[in-house]
mmCIF file of C-alpha atoms in Angstrom:
data_model
loop_
_atom_site.group_PDB
_atom_site.id
_atom_site.type_symbol
_atom_site.label_atom_id
_atom_site.label_comp_id
_atom_site.label_asym_id
_atom_site.label_seq_id
_atom_site.Cartn_x
_atom_site.Cartn_y
_atom_site.Cartn_z
ATOM 1 C CA UNK A 152 -12.072 -24.660 -1.573
ATOM 2 C CA UNK A 153 -16.144 -23.678 -1.067
ATOM 3 C CA UNK A 154 -16.030 -24.208 2.601
ATOM 4 C CA UNK A 155 -19.485 -23.846 5.061
ATOM 5 C CA UNK A 156 -19.083 -20.687 7.037
ATOM 6 C CA UNK A 157 -21.033 -19.364 9.942
ATOM 7 C CA UNK A 158 -21.353 -16.122 10.368
ATOM 8 C CA UNK A 159 -22.653 -14.755 13.722
ATOM 9 C CA UNK A 160 -23.998 -11.196 13.742
ATOM 10 C CA UNK A 161 -25.882 -9.333 11.268
ATOM 11 C CA UNK A 162 -24.233 -5.484 11.203
ATOM 12 C CA UNK A 163 -22.429 -4.231 9.028
ATOM 13 C CA UNK A 164 -19.339 -6.009 8.945
ATOM 14 C CA UNK A 165 -20.606 -9.841 9.839
ATOM 15 C CA UNK A 166 -23.444 -8.798 6.253
ATOM 16 C CA UNK A 167 -19.716 -7.970 4.602
ATOM 17 C CA UNK A 168 -18.495 -10.996 5.784
ATOM 18 C CA UNK A 169 -20.598 -12.937 4.084
ATOM 19 C CA UNK A 170 -21.191 -11.022 1.088
ATOM 20 C CA UNK A 171 -17.376 -11.364 0.697
ATOM 21 C CA UNK A 172 -17.258 -15.007 1.660
ATOM 22 C CA UNK A 173 -20.013 -15.793 -1.384
ATOM 23 C CA UNK A 174 -17.599 -13.518 -4.303
ATOM 24 C CA UNK A 175 -15.603 -16.619 -2.867
ATOM 25 C CA UNK A 176 -17.885 -19.232 -3.205
ATOM 26 C CA UNK A 177 -18.728 -20.181 0.084
ATOM 27 C CA UNK A 178 -21.404 -21.296 1.758
ATOM 28 C CA UNK A 179 -22.746 -18.590 4.345
ATOM 29 C CA UNK A 180 -25.736 -18.524 7.153
ATOM 30 C CA UNK A 181 -25.365 -15.176 8.695
ATOM 31 C CA UNK A 182 -27.601 -15.775 12.263
ATOM 32 C CA UNK A 183 -28.453 -12.394 14.676
ATOM 33 C CA UNK A 184 -30.377 -12.690 17.435
ATOM 34 C CA UNK A 185 -32.138 -9.463 16.131
ATOM 35 C CA UNK A 186 -34.059 -8.994 13.274
ATOM 36 C CA UNK A 187 -31.222 -6.975 11.837
ATOM 37 C CA UNK A 188 -32.957 -3.287 11.823
ATOM 38 C CA UNK A 189 -31.721 -1.539 14.464
ATOM 39 C CA UNK A 190 -28.924 -1.146 16.636
ATOM 40 C CA UNK A 191 -24.636 0.679 16.311
ATOM 41 C CA UNK A 192 -25.401 -0.772 12.107
ATOM 42 C CA UNK A 193 -28.038 1.042 11.371
ATOM 43 C CA UNK A 194 -28.282 4.236 13.430
ATOM 44 C CA UNK A 195 -24.337 5.490 12.858
ATOM 45 C CA UNK A 196 -23.398 8.606 11.178
ATOM 46 C CA UNK A 197 -22.845 7.229 8.049
ATOM 47 C CA UNK A 198 -19.265 7.766 7.477
ATOM 48 C CA UNK A 199 -16.360 6.585 5.613
ATOM 49 C CA UNK A 200 -13.268 8.277 7.668
ATOM 50 C CA UNK A 201 -9.650 8.161 6.302
ATOM 51 C CA UNK A 202 -9.181 11.238 8.021
ATOM 52 C CA UNK A 203 -9.759 8.671 11.538
ATOM 53 C CA UNK A 204 -6.136 7.461 11.540
ATOM 54 C CA UNK A 205 -5.884 8.635 14.643
ATOM 55 C CA UNK A 206 -6.573 5.934 17.508
ATOM 56 C CA UNK A 207 -9.716 6.304 19.928
ATOM 57 C CA UNK A 208 -7.298 4.923 22.332
ATOM 58 C CA UNK A 209 -5.337 8.381 22.504
ATOM 59 C CA UNK A 210 -2.910 10.402 25.544
ATOM 60 C CA UNK A 211 -5.708 12.691 27.813
ATOM 61 C CA UNK A 212 -8.889 10.517 26.442
ATOM 62 C CA UNK A 213 -9.113 8.699 29.546
ATOM 63 C CA UNK A 214 -8.808 11.649 31.928
ATOM 64 C CA UNK A 215 -11.129 13.660 29.978
ATOM 65 C CA UNK A 216 -13.298 10.639 30.723
ATOM 66 C CA UNK A 217 -12.946 10.833 34.347
ATOM 67 C CA UNK A 218 -13.580 14.468 34.580
ATOM 68 C CA UNK A 219 -17.030 14.428 31.907
ATOM 69 C CA UNK A 220 -18.051 11.723 34.830
ATOM 70 C CA UNK A 221 -20.505 13.595 36.766
ATOM 71 C CA UNK A 222 -21.709 15.371 33.563
ATOM 72 C CA UNK A 223 -25.171 14.883 31.903
ATOM 73 C CA UNK A 224 -23.878 16.110 28.882
ATOM 74 C CA UNK A 225 -20.466 15.783 28.191
ATOM 75 C CA UNK A 226 -19.572 14.139 25.035
ATOM 76 C CA UNK A 227 -18.059 11.114 26.678
ATOM 77 C CA UNK A 228 -19.009 9.165 29.978
ATOM 78 C CA UNK A 229 -17.711 6.991 31.338
ATOM 79 C CA UNK A 230 -20.143 4.732 33.955
ATOM 80 C CA UNK A 231 -18.081 4.252 37.212
ATOM 81 C CA UNK A 232 -18.579 0.406 37.685
ATOM 82 C CA UNK A 233 -16.476 -2.626 39.458
ATOM 83 C CA UNK A 234 -16.468 -4.751 36.874
ATOM 84 C CA UNK A 235 -13.740 -6.902 36.191
ATOM 85 C CA UNK A 236 -14.056 -7.005 32.485
ATOM 86 C CA UNK A 237 -14.193 -3.127 32.353
ATOM 87 C CA UNK A 238 -11.395 -3.011 34.690
ATOM 88 C CA UNK A 239 -8.979 -4.664 32.520
ATOM 89 C CA UNK A 240 -10.200 -2.719 29.521
ATOM 90 C CA UNK A 241 -9.763 0.474 31.776
ATOM 91 C CA UNK A 242 -6.125 -0.812 32.046
ATOM 92 C CA UNK A 243 -5.217 -1.837 28.807
ATOM 93 C CA UNK A 244 -6.898 1.430 27.265
ATOM 94 C CA UNK A 245 -4.570 3.655 30.251
ATOM 95 C CA UNK A 246 -1.540 1.426 28.788
ATOM 96 C CA UNK A 247 -2.702 2.164 25.061
ATOM 97 C CA UNK A 248 -2.956 5.999 25.032
ATOM 98 C CA UNK A 249 0.091 6.629 24.793
ATOM 99 C CA UNK A 250 2.439 9.191 21.910
ATOM 100 C CA UNK A 251 4.171 6.140 20.249
ATOM 101 C CA UNK A 252 1.255 3.364 20.332
ATOM 102 C CA UNK A 253 -0.806 6.196 18.767
ATOM 103 C CA UNK A 254 1.989 6.707 15.791
ATOM 104 C CA UNK A 255 2.024 2.794 15.525
ATOM 105 C CA UNK A 256 -1.624 3.175 14.954
ATOM 106 C CA UNK A 257 -1.551 5.639 12.529
ATOM 107 C CA UNK A 258 -0.424 3.556 8.976
ATOM 108 C CA UNK A 259 -2.845 0.359 9.793
ATOM 109 C CA UNK A 260 -6.299 2.298 10.474
ATOM 110 C CA UNK A 261 -5.529 5.058 7.455
ATOM 111 C CA UNK A 262 -4.382 1.674 5.106
ATOM 112 C CA UNK A 263 -7.994 -0.081 6.177
ATOM 113 C CA UNK A 264 -10.043 2.920 5.742
ATOM 114 C CA UNK A 265 -8.207 3.456 2.235
ATOM 115 C CA UNK A 266 -9.149 0.049 0.944
ATOM 116 C CA UNK A 267 -12.822 0.668 2.871
ATOM 117 C CA UNK A 268 -13.682 3.727 0.888
ATOM 118 C CA UNK A 269 -11.856 1.404 -2.216
ATOM 119 C CA UNK A 270 -14.165 -0.731 -1.860
ATOM 120 C CA UNK A 271 -17.714 1.050 -0.676
ATOM 121 C CA UNK A 272 -17.163 2.570 -4.607
ATOM 122 C CA UNK A 273 -16.624 -1.392 -5.890
ATOM 123 C CA UNK A 274 -19.998 -1.901 -4.909
ATOM 124 C CA UNK A 275 -21.592 1.472 -5.453
ATOM 125 C CA UNK A 276 -20.069 1.215 -9.139
ATOM 126 C CA UNK A 277 -21.016 -3.238 -9.119
ATOM 127 C CA UNK A 278 -24.819 -2.569 -10.878
ATOM 128 C CA UNK A 279 -26.313 -4.801 -7.603
ATOM 129 C CA UNK A 280 -27.260 -2.284 -5.840
ATOM 130 C CA UNK A 281 -28.237 1.209 -5.605
ATOM 131 C CA UNK A 282 -27.310 2.545 -1.758
ATOM 132 C CA UNK A 283 -26.688 6.726 -1.974
ATOM 133 C CA UNK A 284 -22.759 7.221 -1.409
ATOM 134 C CA UNK A 285 -21.214 10.841 -1.512
ATOM 135 C CA UNK A 286 -17.901 11.886 -1.764
ATOM 136 C CA UNK A 287 -18.441 15.608 -0.385
ATOM 137 C CA UNK A 288 -15.279 15.520 2.456
ATOM 138 C CA UNK A 289 -15.426 15.967 5.942
ATOM 139 C CA UNK A 290 -15.251 19.507 7.697
ATOM 140 C CA UNK A 291 -13.771 19.160 11.196
ATOM 141 C CA UNK A 292 -15.337 23.105 12.860
ATOM 142 C CA UNK A 293 -14.437 24.521 15.418
ATOM 143 C CA UNK A 294 -14.738 27.593 17.416
ATOM 144 C CA UNK A 295 -12.210 28.274 19.555
ATOM 145 C CA UNK A 296 -8.541 29.062 18.194
ATOM 146 C CA UNK A 297 -7.190 26.189 20.358
ATOM 147 C CA UNK A 298 -9.022 23.293 19.086
ATOM 148 C CA UNK A 299 -8.534 24.966 15.349
ATOM 149 C CA UNK A 300 -4.887 24.610 16.084
ATOM 150 C CA UNK A 301 -5.185 20.643 17.202
ATOM 151 C CA UNK A 302 -7.480 19.849 14.125
ATOM 152 C CA UNK A 303 -4.576 21.506 12.128
ATOM 153 C CA UNK A 304 -1.514 19.453 13.897
ATOM 154 C CA UNK A 305 -3.393 16.135 13.236
ATOM 155 C CA UNK A 306 -4.183 17.609 9.491
ATOM 156 C CA UNK A 307 -0.687 17.896 8.824
ATOM 157 C CA UNK A 308 -0.311 14.881 9.462
ATOM 158 C CA UNK A 309 -2.929 13.965 7.458
ATOM 159 C CA UNK A 310 -0.939 15.567 4.338
ATOM 160 C CA UNK A 311 2.148 13.526 5.270
ATOM 161 C CA UNK A 312 0.420 10.431 5.181
ATOM 162 C CA UNK A 313 -1.036 11.431 1.092
ATOM 163 C CA UNK A 314 -4.538 12.649 2.061
ATOM 164 C CA UNK A 315 -5.842 15.805 0.674
ATOM 165 C CA UNK A 316 -6.730 18.761 3.530
ATOM 166 C CA UNK A 317 -7.058 21.969 3.908
ATOM 167 C CA UNK A 318 -7.749 24.546 6.264
ATOM 168 C CA UNK A 319 -10.349 26.789 5.879
ATOM 169 C CA UNK A 320 -11.637 30.499 7.029
ATOM 170 C CA UNK A 321 -14.349 30.880 8.309
ATOM 171 C CA UNK A 322 -15.791 32.367 4.981
ATOM 172 C CA UNK A 323 -14.454 29.675 3.594
ATOM 173 C CA UNK A 324 -16.661 27.159 4.787
ATOM 174 C CA UNK A 325 -19.808 29.381 3.403
ATOM 175 C CA UNK A 326 -18.569 29.084 0.345
ATOM 176 C CA UNK A 327 -19.225 24.841 0.892
ATOM 177 C CA UNK A 328 -21.618 25.780 2.700
ATOM 178 C CA UNK A 329 -23.228 29.071 1.286
ATOM 179 C CA UNK A 330 -27.138 28.412 3.278
ATOM 180 C CA UNK A 331 -25.897 26.437 6.556
ATOM 181 C CA UNK A 332 -25.420 29.462 8.972
ATOM 182 C CA UNK A 333 -22.335 28.272 10.225
ATOM 183 C CA UNK A 334 -21.003 30.158 13.684
ATOM 184 C CA UNK A 335 -17.179 28.805 13.834
ATOM 185 C CA UNK A 336 -14.353 30.023 13.677
ATOM 186 C CA UNK A 337 -13.148 27.915 10.898
ATOM 187 C CA UNK A 338 -12.703 24.285 9.590
ATOM 188 C CA UNK A 339 -10.252 21.762 8.840
ATOM 189 C CA UNK A 340 -11.346 20.413 5.490
ATOM 190 C CA UNK A 341 -11.178 16.606 4.332
ATOM 191 C CA UNK A 342 -11.599 15.901 0.771
ATOM 192 C CA UNK A 343 -10.714 12.062 2.102
ATOM 193 C CA UNK A 344 -13.785 11.442 3.715
ATOM 194 C CA UNK A 345 -16.963 9.610 2.084
ATOM 195 C CA UNK A 346 -20.790 9.502 3.379
ATOM 196 C CA UNK A 347 -23.851 7.198 3.247
ATOM 197 C CA UNK A 348 -27.647 6.293 4.237
ATOM 198 C CA UNK A 349 -26.663 3.117 6.465
ATOM 199 C CA UNK A 350 -30.226 1.735 6.311
ATOM 200 C CA UNK A 351 -30.112 1.945 2.807
ATOM 201 C CA UNK A 352 -27.492 0.247 2.189
ATOM 202 C CA UNK A 353 -28.091 -2.158 5.384
ATOM 203 C CA UNK A 354 -31.572 -2.944 3.237
ATOM 204 C CA UNK A 355 -29.764 -3.300 -0.094
ATOM 205 C CA UNK A 356 -27.219 -6.134 1.726
ATOM 206 C CA UNK A 357 -29.496 -8.192 2.973
ATOM 207 C CA UNK A 358 -31.956 -8.328 -0.168
ATOM 208 C CA UNK A 359 -28.851 -9.382 -2.074
ATOM 209 C CA UNK A 360 -27.416 -11.733 -0.397
ATOM 210 C CA UNK A 361 -30.913 -13.321 0.421
ATOM 211 C CA UNK A 362 -31.157 -12.819 -3.936
ATOM 212 C CA UNK A 363 -27.352 -14.824 -3.834
ATOM 213 C CA UNK A 364 -28.842 -17.504 -1.856
ATOM 214 C CA UNK A 365 -27.018 -16.800 1.483
ATOM 215 C CA UNK A 366 -29.218 -18.279 4.030
ATOM 216 C CA UNK A 367 -29.997 -15.114 6.900
ATOM 217 C CA UNK A 368 -31.057 -16.615 10.398
ATOM 218 C CA UNK A 369 -32.940 -13.540 12.371
ATOM 219 C CA UNK A 370 -34.153 -13.525 15.849
ATOM 220 C CA UNK A 371 -32.184 -16.458 17.129
ATOM 221 C CA UNK A 372 -29.218 -16.785 19.583
ATOM 222 C CA UNK A 373 -26.583 -18.622 19.542
ATOM 223 C CA UNK A 374 -26.049 -20.801 23.116
ATOM 224 C CA UNK A 375 -23.164 -23.125 22.714
ATOM 225 C CA UNK A 376 -21.024 -24.672 20.093
ATOM 226 C CA UNK A 377 -19.509 -28.002 19.789
ATOM 227 C CA UNK A 378 -16.014 -28.362 19.942
ATOM 228 C CA UNK A 379 -14.001 -31.317 17.787
ATOM 229 C CA UNK A 380 -10.253 -30.842 18.957
ATOM 230 C CA UNK A 381 -9.062 -27.429 18.208
ATOM 231 C CA UNK A 382 -12.487 -27.155 15.369
ATOM 232 C CA UNK A 383 -15.901 -26.115 15.991
ATOM 233 C CA UNK A 384 -17.716 -28.559 14.937
ATOM 234 C CA UNK A 385 -21.326 -27.366 15.266
ATOM 235 C CA UNK A 386 -23.073 -24.161 16.084
ATOM 236 C CA UNK A 387 -25.585 -24.456 18.552
ATOM 237 C CA UNK A 388 -28.573 -21.652 18.278
ATOM 238 C CA UNK A 389 -31.290 -20.997 20.257
ATOM 239 C CA UNK A 390 -33.932 -23.763 17.735
ATOM 240 C CA UNK A 391 -30.675 -25.969 16.103
ATOM 241 C CA UNK A 392 -27.597 -27.097 15.568
ATOM 242 C CA UNK A 393 -25.542 -26.242 12.608
ATOM 243 C CA UNK A 394 -22.496 -27.908 10.873
ATOM 244 C CA UNK A 395 -19.959 -25.742 9.786
ATOM 245 C CA UNK A 396 -16.364 -25.767 8.061
ATOM 246 C CA UNK A 397 -15.694 -22.214 9.048
ATOM 247 C CA UNK A 398 -17.314 -19.332 11.522
ATOM 248 C CA UNK A 399 -16.518 -15.689 11.931
ATOM 249 C CA UNK A 400 -17.391 -14.072 15.280
ATOM 250 C CA UNK A 401 -19.014 -10.803 14.328
ATOM 251 C CA UNK A 402 -21.027 -10.213 16.814
ATOM 252 C CA UNK A 403 -20.186 -6.285 18.110
ATOM 253 C CA UNK A 404 -20.403 -5.623 21.930
ATOM 254 C CA UNK A 405 -21.699 -8.672 23.025
ATOM 255 C CA UNK A 406 -18.376 -10.857 21.425
ATOM 256 C CA UNK A 407 -16.933 -11.023 25.121
ATOM 257 C CA UNK A 408 -20.420 -12.400 25.903
ATOM 258 C CA UNK A 409 -20.055 -14.877 23.066
ATOM 259 C CA UNK A 410 -16.287 -15.693 22.866
ATOM 260 C CA UNK A 411 -16.413 -16.955 26.702
ATOM 261 C CA UNK A 412 -18.253 -19.808 25.945
ATOM 262 C CA UNK A 413 -15.414 -20.510 24.045
ATOM 263 C CA UNK A 414 -13.437 -19.729 26.461
ATOM 264 C CA UNK A 415 -11.991 -16.811 25.008
ATOM 265 C CA UNK A 416 -11.429 -13.329 26.136
ATOM 266 C CA UNK A 417 -11.740 -10.283 24.265
ATOM 267 C CA UNK A 418 -11.505 -7.469 25.811
ATOM 268 C CA UNK A 419 -13.909 -5.185 24.211
ATOM 269 C CA UNK A 420 -16.371 -2.290 25.723
ATOM 270 C CA UNK A 421 -19.899 -1.162 24.603
ATOM 271 C CA UNK A 422 -19.770 2.645 23.092
ATOM 272 C CA UNK A 423 -22.943 4.034 23.280
ATOM 273 C CA UNK A 424 -24.198 6.515 20.473
ATOM 274 C CA UNK A 425 -26.861 8.342 19.573
ATOM 275 C CA UNK A 426 -28.316 9.824 16.480
ATOM 276 C CA UNK A 427 -31.259 12.122 15.823
ATOM 277 C CA UNK A 428 -33.122 12.595 12.459
ATOM 278 C CA UNK A 429 -34.330 16.138 10.874
ATOM 279 C CA UNK A 430 -36.431 15.481 7.564
ATOM 280 C CA UNK A 431 -37.208 19.161 7.304
ATOM 281 C CA UNK A 432 -34.365 20.015 4.631
ATOM 282 C CA UNK A 433 -31.531 21.949 7.097
ATOM 283 C CA UNK A 434 -29.632 23.058 4.608
ATOM 284 C CA UNK A 435 -27.018 21.220 5.375
ATOM 285 C CA UNK A 436 -24.997 19.545 2.093
ATOM 286 C CA UNK A 437 -21.106 18.922 3.505
ATOM 287 C CA UNK A 438 -20.504 16.081 6.249
ATOM 288 C CA UNK A 439 -19.126 18.236 9.617
ATOM 289 C CA UNK A 440 -18.396 17.190 12.813
ATOM 290 C CA UNK A 441 -18.566 19.819 15.875
ATOM 291 C CA UNK A 442 -15.282 19.444 17.330
ATOM 292 C CA UNK A 443 -15.378 21.068 21.164
ATOM 293 C CA UNK A 444 -19.350 19.226 21.144
ATOM 294 C CA UNK A 445 -18.079 15.400 19.428
ATOM 295 C CA UNK A 446 -21.185 15.556 16.959
ATOM 296 C CA UNK A 447 -21.134 14.048 13.719
ATOM 297 C CA UNK A 448 -23.222 15.722 11.429
ATOM 298 C CA UNK A 449 -24.332 13.832 8.013
ATOM 299 C CA UNK A 450 -26.400 15.111 5.340
ATOM 300 C CA UNK A 451 -28.336 11.852 4.365
ATOM 301 C CA UNK A 452 -30.983 10.249 1.888
ATOM 302 C CA UNK A 453 -33.750 12.358 2.798
ATOM 303 C CA UNK A 454 -32.552 13.642 6.139
ATOM 304 C CA UNK A 455 -29.897 14.820 7.704
ATOM 305 C CA UNK A 456 -28.282 12.995 10.823
ATOM 306 C CA UNK A 457 -27.123 14.530 14.683
ATOM 307 C CA UNK A 458 -25.175 11.663 16.019
ATOM 308 C CA UNK A 459 -22.669 11.980 19.138
ATOM 309 C CA UNK A 460 -21.068 10.881 22.446
ATOM 310 C CA UNK A 461 -19.321 8.049 23.589
ATOM 311 C CA UNK A 462 -21.354 5.933 26.597
ATOM 312 C CA UNK A 463 -19.210 3.014 28.076
ATOM 313 C CA UNK A 464 -22.216 2.448 30.464
ATOM 314 C CA UNK A 465 -22.286 -1.059 29.397
ATOM 315 C CA UNK A 466 -24.824 -3.586 27.673
ATOM 316 C CA UNK A 467 -28.303 -1.431 27.268
ATOM 317 C CA UNK A 468 -29.716 0.726 25.255
ATOM 318 C CA UNK A 469 -31.782 2.968 27.528
ATOM 319 C CA UNK A 470 -31.439 6.712 25.858
ATOM 320 C CA UNK A 471 -30.423 9.412 27.668
ATOM 321 C CA UNK A 472 -32.750 12.018 27.031
ATOM 322 C CA UNK A 473 -30.137 14.337 28.256
ATOM 323 C CA UNK A 474 -27.298 13.512 26.560
ATOM 324 C CA UNK A 475 -29.685 13.554 22.952
ATOM 325 C CA UNK A 476 -30.666 17.195 24.260
ATOM 326 C CA UNK A 477 -26.914 18.104 24.614
ATOM 327 C CA UNK A 478 -26.472 17.066 20.829
ATOM 328 C CA UNK A 479 -29.437 19.229 20.026
ATOM 329 C CA UNK A 480 -28.492 22.003 22.174
ATOM 330 C CA UNK A 481 -24.516 21.773 20.571
ATOM 331 C CA UNK A 482 -25.733 21.493 16.657
ATOM 332 C CA UNK A 483 -27.535 24.278 17.422
ATOM 333 C CA UNK A 484 -24.495 26.567 18.432
ATOM 334 C CA UNK A 485 -22.592 25.810 15.245
ATOM 335 C CA UNK A 486 -26.365 25.593 12.453
ATOM 336 C CA UNK A 487 -27.487 28.971 13.843
ATOM 337 C CA UNK A 488 -30.615 28.816 11.934
ATOM 338 C CA UNK A 489 -31.265 24.921 12.999
ATOM 339 C CA UNK A 490 -34.268 23.547 15.557
ATOM 340 C CA UNK A 491 -34.335 20.036 16.741
ATOM 341 C CA UNK A 492 -38.143 20.500 17.968
ATOM 342 C CA UNK A 493 -38.767 17.720 21.001
ATOM 343 C CA UNK A 494 -40.899 15.418 18.654
ATOM 344 C CA UNK A 495 -37.655 14.565 17.186
ATOM 345 C CA UNK A 496 -35.659 14.644 20.437
ATOM 346 C CA UNK A 497 -38.159 11.843 21.115
ATOM 347 C CA UNK A 498 -37.783 9.923 18.577
ATOM 348 C CA UNK A 499 -33.390 9.594 18.620
ATOM 349 C CA UNK A 500 -31.745 6.327 19.236
ATOM 350 C CA UNK A 501 -29.028 5.202 19.997
ATOM 351 C CA UNK A 502 -26.439 1.268 18.949
ATOM 352 C CA UNK A 503 -23.621 0.424 20.840
ATOM 353 C CA UNK A 504 -20.198 -0.099 19.168
ATOM 354 C CA UNK A 505 -17.724 -2.604 19.907
ATOM 355 C CA UNK A 506 -14.338 -0.840 21.643
ATOM 356 C CA UNK A 507 -11.184 -2.242 21.907
ATOM 357 C CA UNK A 508 -8.510 -1.132 23.971
ATOM 358 C CA UNK A 509 -6.486 0.107 21.726
ATOM 359 C CA UNK A 510 -8.919 1.277 19.329
ATOM 360 C CA UNK A 511 -8.120 -0.912 16.596
ATOM 361 C CA UNK A 512 -9.908 -3.745 15.597
ATOM 362 C CA UNK A 513 -9.774 -7.713 15.996
ATOM 363 C CA UNK A 514 -9.237 -8.878 12.614
ATOM 364 C CA UNK A 515 -7.552 -12.849 12.236
ATOM 365 C CA UNK A 516 -7.881 -16.272 13.722
ATOM 366 C CA UNK A 517 -7.429 -17.588 17.420
ATOM 367 C CA UNK A 518 -4.858 -19.663 18.104
ATOM 368 C CA UNK A 519 -7.385 -22.317 20.015
ATOM 369 C CA UNK A 520 -9.754 -22.835 17.338
ATOM 370 C CA UNK A 521 -7.985 -23.318 13.562
ATOM 371 C CA UNK A 522 -11.340 -22.117 12.137
ATOM 372 C CA UNK A 523 -12.715 -19.704 14.122
ATOM 373 C CA UNK A 524 -11.991 -16.125 12.807
ATOM 374 C CA UNK A 525 -12.728 -12.559 14.717
ATOM 375 C CA UNK A 526 -14.290 -9.225 13.648
ATOM 376 C CA UNK A 527 -15.018 -7.149 16.048
ATOM 377 C CA UNK A 528 -13.751 -3.867 17.847
ATOM 378 C CA UNK A 529 -14.163 -1.346 15.313
ATOM 379 C CA UNK A 530 -15.128 2.130 17.854
ATOM 380 C CA UNK A 531 -16.523 4.560 15.702
ATOM 381 C CA UNK A 532 -15.467 3.194 12.816
ATOM 382 C CA UNK A 533 -17.151 0.380 11.905
ATOM 383 C CA UNK A 534 -19.909 1.488 9.477
ATOM 384 C CA UNK A 535 -15.983 2.802 7.293
ATOM 385 C CA UNK A 536 -14.392 -0.240 8.020
ATOM 386 C CA UNK A 537 -17.094 -2.963 6.734
ATOM 387 C CA UNK A 538 -16.149 -3.601 3.378
ATOM 388 C CA UNK A 539 -12.514 -3.858 4.157
ATOM 389 C CA UNK A 540 -13.393 -6.470 7.010
ATOM 390 C CA UNK A 541 -15.390 -8.343 5.166
ATOM 391 C CA UNK A 542 -12.753 -8.515 2.706
ATOM 392 C CA UNK A 543 -10.304 -9.404 4.804
ATOM 393 C CA UNK A 544 -11.864 -12.083 6.522
ATOM 394 C CA UNK A 545 -12.730 -13.988 3.033
ATOM 395 C CA UNK A 546 -9.051 -13.627 2.681
ATOM 396 C CA UNK A 547 -7.769 -15.207 5.409
ATOM 397 C CA UNK A 548 -10.540 -18.285 5.805
ATOM 398 C CA UNK A 549 -9.977 -18.544 1.708
ATOM 399 C CA UNK A 550 -6.353 -18.553 2.557
ATOM 400 C CA UNK A 551 -5.629 -15.690 0.308
ATOM 401 C CA UNK A 552 -3.071 -13.025 1.508
ATOM 402 C CA UNK A 553 -4.668 -10.091 3.071
ATOM 403 C CA UNK A 554 -5.132 -7.600 1.427
ATOM 404 C CA UNK A 555 -3.248 -5.313 4.225
ATOM 405 C CA UNK A 556 -0.752 -6.725 7.011
ATOM 406 C CA UNK A 557 -3.630 -8.168 9.974
ATOM 407 C CA UNK A 558 -0.796 -8.019 12.106
ATOM 408 C CA UNK A 559 -1.215 -4.991 13.494
ATOM 409 C CA UNK A 560 -5.477 -6.136 14.136
ATOM 410 C CA UNK A 561 -4.603 -9.809 15.778
ATOM 411 C CA UNK A 562 -7.142 -11.029 18.189
ATOM 412 C CA UNK A 563 -4.299 -11.551 20.675
ATOM 413 C CA UNK A 564 -2.335 -9.326 20.308
ATOM 414 C CA UNK A 565 -1.212 -7.985 24.041
ATOM 415 C CA UNK A 566 -1.960 -4.632 25.900
#
């Protein structure tokens, strides 16, 4: 049965939700308070990452953040602040960062990543799109034996889970990247991963949805809701009221603000990331993560992107030059001939990634409202998990059996 669905949020999660809802025959409207041409969905590393099956909330992460709190160039920065929501999130993160919970998260994270990669490939081959998509794998490059051993332990676990993973020497990496001049000891190579150019996909998806009759409302903020018993009957924006049968909340780092209007408490913190685009040829052909520096490197359509940092400093879009400089300097230590200029650093952009306390996204219905579905909290895997989340949201609203279990992603799970 066709329903009128309002998707709040026009990032990768919201657009993919709209796509699969439209495919199921629903009447869809996407609302976003921005112009839908910036933010995390546009400045991310563009990875599709089955390799990322270890959750962000892993043992030692919080203690590293505290240790690095006063280091302006650290890969992880936690701004100290007396904010009740942040303190609740931090406590939930600490409780989630145990070996048993990390272990429990491996299968759901891997399953949803593999589903998303399959769906991206379906979209790419559908004939409806022409976006950049390549499956060249991902190199986890390391400079020290200690980090190399840690990465290979994860790699071996990936092999147990059915992924093709190799431990490569420096010479073996050089065969994959003969002109990149990598200054490393070796790399763990995941054949499973793919990469894209985010802007490219976002523009095509918006154009496709418009062509199909999906209503896209930009620069309009959702300010309130009209309720009828356990249903949301209207979404109220800054200029109009829209009736609906179903509502999808895909508002990323702003989800706690919007959910409060509905009397819900979503533990989400904004994790700011930065990216620098280099338009000259870097000779980099295979995506890589520079492990010690936590920098992601992606050869995109017409440029190479260097992305990094996880800055938990609340909702703001201030670009910290020290962090941009840290990404550039770290990258040059791994790629010997790389030179990121001052002009390129000045043009760096940032985006806010919505982080749940346990590193798993929130996907599914709430008990308070019969017609509200949540889709947020994807942290650094938002791009990777876009199509899978959209498909699962569509399954929930269409009363189809979800392709993967949603139990681990329940929005009202306890930490």
